[in-house]
PDB file of C-alpha atoms in Angstrom:
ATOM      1  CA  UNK A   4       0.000   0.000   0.000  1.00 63.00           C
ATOM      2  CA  UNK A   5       1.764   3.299  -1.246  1.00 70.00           C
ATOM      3  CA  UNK A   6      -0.508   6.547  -0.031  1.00 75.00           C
ATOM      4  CA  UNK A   7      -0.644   9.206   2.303  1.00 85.00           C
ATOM      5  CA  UNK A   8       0.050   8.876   6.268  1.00 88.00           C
ATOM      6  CA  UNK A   9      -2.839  11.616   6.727  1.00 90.00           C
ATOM      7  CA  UNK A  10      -5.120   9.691   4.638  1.00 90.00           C
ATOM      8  CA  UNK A  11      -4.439   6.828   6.146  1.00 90.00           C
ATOM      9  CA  UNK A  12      -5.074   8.379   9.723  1.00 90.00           C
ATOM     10  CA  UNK A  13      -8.781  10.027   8.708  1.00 92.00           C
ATOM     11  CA  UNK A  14      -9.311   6.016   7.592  1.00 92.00           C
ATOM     12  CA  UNK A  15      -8.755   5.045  11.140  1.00 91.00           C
ATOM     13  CA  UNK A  16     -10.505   7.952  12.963  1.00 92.00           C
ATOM     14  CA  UNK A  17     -13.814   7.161  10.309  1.00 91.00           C
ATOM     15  CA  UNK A  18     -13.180   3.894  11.453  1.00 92.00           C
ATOM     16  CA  UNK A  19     -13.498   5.127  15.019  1.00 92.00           C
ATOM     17  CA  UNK A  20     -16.184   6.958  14.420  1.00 93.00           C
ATOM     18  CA  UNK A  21     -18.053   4.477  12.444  1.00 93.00           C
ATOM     19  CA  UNK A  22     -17.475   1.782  15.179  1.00 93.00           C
ATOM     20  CA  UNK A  23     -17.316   3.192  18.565  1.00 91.00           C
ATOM     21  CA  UNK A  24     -15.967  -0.511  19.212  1.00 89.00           C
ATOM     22  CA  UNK A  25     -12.629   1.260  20.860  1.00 90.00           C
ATOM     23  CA  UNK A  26     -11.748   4.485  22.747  1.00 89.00           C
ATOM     24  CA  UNK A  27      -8.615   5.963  23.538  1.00 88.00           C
ATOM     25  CA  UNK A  28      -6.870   5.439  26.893  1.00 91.00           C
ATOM     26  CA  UNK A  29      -5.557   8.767  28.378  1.00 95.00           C
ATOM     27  CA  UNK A  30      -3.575   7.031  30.587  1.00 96.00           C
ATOM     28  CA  UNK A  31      -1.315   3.761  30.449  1.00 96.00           C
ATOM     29  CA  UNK A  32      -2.476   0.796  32.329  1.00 97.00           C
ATOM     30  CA  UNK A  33      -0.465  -1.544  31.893  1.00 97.00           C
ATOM     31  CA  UNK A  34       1.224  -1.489  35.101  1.00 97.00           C
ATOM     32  CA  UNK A  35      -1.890  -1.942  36.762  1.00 98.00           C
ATOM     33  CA  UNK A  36      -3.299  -4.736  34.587  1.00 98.00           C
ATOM     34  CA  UNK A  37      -0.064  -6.520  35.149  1.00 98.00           C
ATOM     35  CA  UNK A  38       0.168  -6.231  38.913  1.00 98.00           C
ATOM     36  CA  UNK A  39      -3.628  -7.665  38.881  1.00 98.00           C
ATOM     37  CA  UNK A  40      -2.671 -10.563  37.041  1.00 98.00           C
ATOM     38  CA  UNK A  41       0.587 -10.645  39.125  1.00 98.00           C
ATOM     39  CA  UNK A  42      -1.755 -10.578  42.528  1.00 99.00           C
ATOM     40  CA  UNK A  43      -4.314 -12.659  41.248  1.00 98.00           C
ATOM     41  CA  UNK A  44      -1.691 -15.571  40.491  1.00 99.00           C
ATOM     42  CA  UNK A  45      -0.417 -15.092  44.059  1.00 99.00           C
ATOM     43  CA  UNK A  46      -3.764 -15.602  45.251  1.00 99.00           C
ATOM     44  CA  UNK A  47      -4.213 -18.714  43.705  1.00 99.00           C
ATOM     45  CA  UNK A  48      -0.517 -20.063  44.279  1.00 99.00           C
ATOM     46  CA  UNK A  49      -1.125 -19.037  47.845  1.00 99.00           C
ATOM     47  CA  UNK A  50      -4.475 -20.672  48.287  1.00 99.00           C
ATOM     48  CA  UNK A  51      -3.466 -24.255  46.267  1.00 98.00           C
ATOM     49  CA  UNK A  52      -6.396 -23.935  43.676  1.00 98.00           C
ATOM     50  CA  UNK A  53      -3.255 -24.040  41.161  1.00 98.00           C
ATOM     51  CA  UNK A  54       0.116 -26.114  41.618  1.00 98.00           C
ATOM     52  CA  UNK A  55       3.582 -24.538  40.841  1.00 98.00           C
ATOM     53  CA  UNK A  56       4.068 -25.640  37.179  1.00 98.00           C
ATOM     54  CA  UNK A  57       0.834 -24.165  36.514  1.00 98.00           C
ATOM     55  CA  UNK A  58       1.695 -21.019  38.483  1.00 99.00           C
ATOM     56  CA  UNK A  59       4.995 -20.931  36.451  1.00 98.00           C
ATOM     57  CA  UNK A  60       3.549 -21.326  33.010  1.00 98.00           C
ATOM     58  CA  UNK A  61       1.064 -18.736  33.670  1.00 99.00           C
ATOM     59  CA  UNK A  62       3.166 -16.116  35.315  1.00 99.00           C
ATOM     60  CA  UNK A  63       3.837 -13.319  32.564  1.00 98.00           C
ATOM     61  CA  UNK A  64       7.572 -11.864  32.357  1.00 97.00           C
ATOM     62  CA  UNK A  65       7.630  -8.346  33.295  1.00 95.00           C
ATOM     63  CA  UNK A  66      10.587  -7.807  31.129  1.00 96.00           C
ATOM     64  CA  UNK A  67       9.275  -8.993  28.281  1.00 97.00           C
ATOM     65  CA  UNK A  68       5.194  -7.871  28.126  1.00 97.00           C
ATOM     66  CA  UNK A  69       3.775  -4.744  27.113  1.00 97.00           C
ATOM     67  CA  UNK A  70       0.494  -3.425  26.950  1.00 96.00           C
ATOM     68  CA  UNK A  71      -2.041  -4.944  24.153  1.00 94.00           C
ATOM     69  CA  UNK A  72      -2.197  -2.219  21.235  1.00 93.00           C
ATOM     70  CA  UNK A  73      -4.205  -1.747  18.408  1.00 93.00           C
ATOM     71  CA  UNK A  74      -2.784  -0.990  14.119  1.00 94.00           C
ATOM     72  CA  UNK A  75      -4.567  -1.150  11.282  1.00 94.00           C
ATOM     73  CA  UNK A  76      -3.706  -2.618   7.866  1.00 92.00           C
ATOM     74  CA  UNK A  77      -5.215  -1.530   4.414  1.00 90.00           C
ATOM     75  CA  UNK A  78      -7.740  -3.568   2.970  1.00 91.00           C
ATOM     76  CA  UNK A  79      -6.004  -3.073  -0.377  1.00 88.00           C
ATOM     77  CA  UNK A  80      -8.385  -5.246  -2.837  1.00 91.00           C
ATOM     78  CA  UNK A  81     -11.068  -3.347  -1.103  1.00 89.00           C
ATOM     79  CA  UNK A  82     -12.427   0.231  -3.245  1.00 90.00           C
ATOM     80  CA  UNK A  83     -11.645   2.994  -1.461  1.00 86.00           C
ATOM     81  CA  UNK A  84      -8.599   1.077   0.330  1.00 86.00           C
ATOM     82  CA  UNK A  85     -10.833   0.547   3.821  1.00 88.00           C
ATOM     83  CA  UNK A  86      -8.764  -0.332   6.998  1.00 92.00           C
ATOM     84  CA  UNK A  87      -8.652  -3.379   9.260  1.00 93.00           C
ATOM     85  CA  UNK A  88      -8.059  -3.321  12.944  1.00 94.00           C
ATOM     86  CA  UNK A  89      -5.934  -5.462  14.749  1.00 96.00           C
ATOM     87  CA  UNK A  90      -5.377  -6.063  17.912  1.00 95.00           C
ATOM     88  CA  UNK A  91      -1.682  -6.784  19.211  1.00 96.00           C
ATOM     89  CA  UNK A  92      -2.035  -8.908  22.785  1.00 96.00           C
ATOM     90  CA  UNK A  93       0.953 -11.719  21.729  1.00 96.00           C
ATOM     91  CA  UNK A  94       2.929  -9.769  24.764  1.00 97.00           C
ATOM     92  CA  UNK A  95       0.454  -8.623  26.985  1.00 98.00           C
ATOM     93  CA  UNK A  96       0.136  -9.819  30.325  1.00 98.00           C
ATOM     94  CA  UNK A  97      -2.705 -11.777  30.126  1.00 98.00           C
ATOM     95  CA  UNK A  98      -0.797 -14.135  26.925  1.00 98.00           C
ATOM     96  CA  UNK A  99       0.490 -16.692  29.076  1.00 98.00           C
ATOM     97  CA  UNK A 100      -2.833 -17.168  30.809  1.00 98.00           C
ATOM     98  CA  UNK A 101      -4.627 -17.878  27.507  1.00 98.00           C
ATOM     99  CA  UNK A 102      -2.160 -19.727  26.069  1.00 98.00           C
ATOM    100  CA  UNK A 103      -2.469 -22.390  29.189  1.00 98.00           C
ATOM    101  CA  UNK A 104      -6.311 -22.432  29.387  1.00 98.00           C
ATOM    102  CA  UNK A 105      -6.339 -22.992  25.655  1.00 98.00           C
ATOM    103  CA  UNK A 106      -4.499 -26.221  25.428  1.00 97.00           C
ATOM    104  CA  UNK A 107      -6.904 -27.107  28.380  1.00 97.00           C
ATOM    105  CA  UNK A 108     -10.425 -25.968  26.552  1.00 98.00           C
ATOM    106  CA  UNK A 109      -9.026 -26.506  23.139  1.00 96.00           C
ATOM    107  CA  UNK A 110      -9.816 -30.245  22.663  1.00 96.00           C
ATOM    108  CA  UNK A 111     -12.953 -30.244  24.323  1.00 97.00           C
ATOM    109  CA  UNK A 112     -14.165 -27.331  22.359  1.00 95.00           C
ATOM    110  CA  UNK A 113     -13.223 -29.356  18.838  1.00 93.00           C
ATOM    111  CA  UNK A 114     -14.400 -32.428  20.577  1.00 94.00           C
ATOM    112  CA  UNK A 115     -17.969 -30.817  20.670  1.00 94.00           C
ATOM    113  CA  UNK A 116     -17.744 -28.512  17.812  1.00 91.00           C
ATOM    114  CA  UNK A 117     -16.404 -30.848  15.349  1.00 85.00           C
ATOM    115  CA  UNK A 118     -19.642 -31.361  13.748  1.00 81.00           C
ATOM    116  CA  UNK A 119     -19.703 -27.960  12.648  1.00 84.00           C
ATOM    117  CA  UNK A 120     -16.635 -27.364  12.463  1.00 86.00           C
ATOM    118  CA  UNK A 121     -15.199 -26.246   8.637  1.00 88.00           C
ATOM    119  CA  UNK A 122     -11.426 -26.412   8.106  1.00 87.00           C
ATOM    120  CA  UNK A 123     -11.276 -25.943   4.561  1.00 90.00           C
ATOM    121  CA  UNK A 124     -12.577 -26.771   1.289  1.00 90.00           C
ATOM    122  CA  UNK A 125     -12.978 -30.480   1.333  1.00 90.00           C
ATOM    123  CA  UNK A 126     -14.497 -30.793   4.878  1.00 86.00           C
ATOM    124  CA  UNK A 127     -16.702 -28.486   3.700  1.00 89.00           C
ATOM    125  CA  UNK A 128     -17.421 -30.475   0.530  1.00 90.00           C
ATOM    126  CA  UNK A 129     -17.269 -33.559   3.190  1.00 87.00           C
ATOM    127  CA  UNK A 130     -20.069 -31.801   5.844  1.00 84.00           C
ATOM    128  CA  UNK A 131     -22.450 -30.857   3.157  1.00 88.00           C
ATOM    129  CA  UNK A 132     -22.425 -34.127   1.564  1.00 89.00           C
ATOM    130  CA  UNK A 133     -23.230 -35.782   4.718  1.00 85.00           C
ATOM    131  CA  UNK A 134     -25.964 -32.866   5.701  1.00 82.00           C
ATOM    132  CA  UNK A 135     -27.660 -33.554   1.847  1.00 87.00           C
ATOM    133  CA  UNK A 136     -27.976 -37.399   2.424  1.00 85.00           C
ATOM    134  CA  UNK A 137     -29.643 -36.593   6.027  1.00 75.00           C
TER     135      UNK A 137
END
């Protein structure tokens, strides 16, 4: 995408605008979000409702997170060259809590969801030939 950085910009205010999905912070919290998760991990150590391992996988790495943020990229085969938001959480603090609840959830969500569940073209092709003979 070659074109203007002011352009660009009144592309994501309209899409601020437009949405009113986000707003902008006026301070930064990411101190405080991590010290919650920080505490909140403590708590949980502290009580035994998780075991060390668990405690250690979760724990995020000060030195390393930062605070979620949000880009955009141009929607470039789009007319008018619209923009998409994305959100950038792969270092916030929260990551490594996801992360270990997902490989928990993760196969029983596709265990129950596999049914409906399209991965590409040919399980599509695959589902819909099943769903016509029903």
């Amino acid at each position: 995408y070659i074109g203007s950085a002011i352009e660009f910009e009144k592309k994501a205010q309209k899409f601020f605008s437009d949405t009113n999905a986000f707003i902008e912070l006026s301070s930064n919290p990411f101190n405080e979000i991590l010290d919650k998760v920080t505490q909140l991990l403590n708590t949980l150590r502290g009580k035994d409702l998780i075991r060390k391992w668990q405690y250690e996988q979760m724990m995020p790495d000060r030195t390393k997170c930062e605070l979620a943020h949000l880009y955009f990229n141009p929607k470039t085969h789009k007319d008018g060259i619209p923009v998409r938001p994305i959100e950038s959480t792969i270092h916030a603090s929260t990551t490594k809590i996801s992360k270990f609840l997902d490989k928990i959830l993760r196969p029983i969500f596709d265990d129950k969801c596999k049914d409906t569940t399209i991965i590409d073209g040919a399980s599509l092709i695959t589902k819909l030939s099943k769903y016509n003979k029903k």
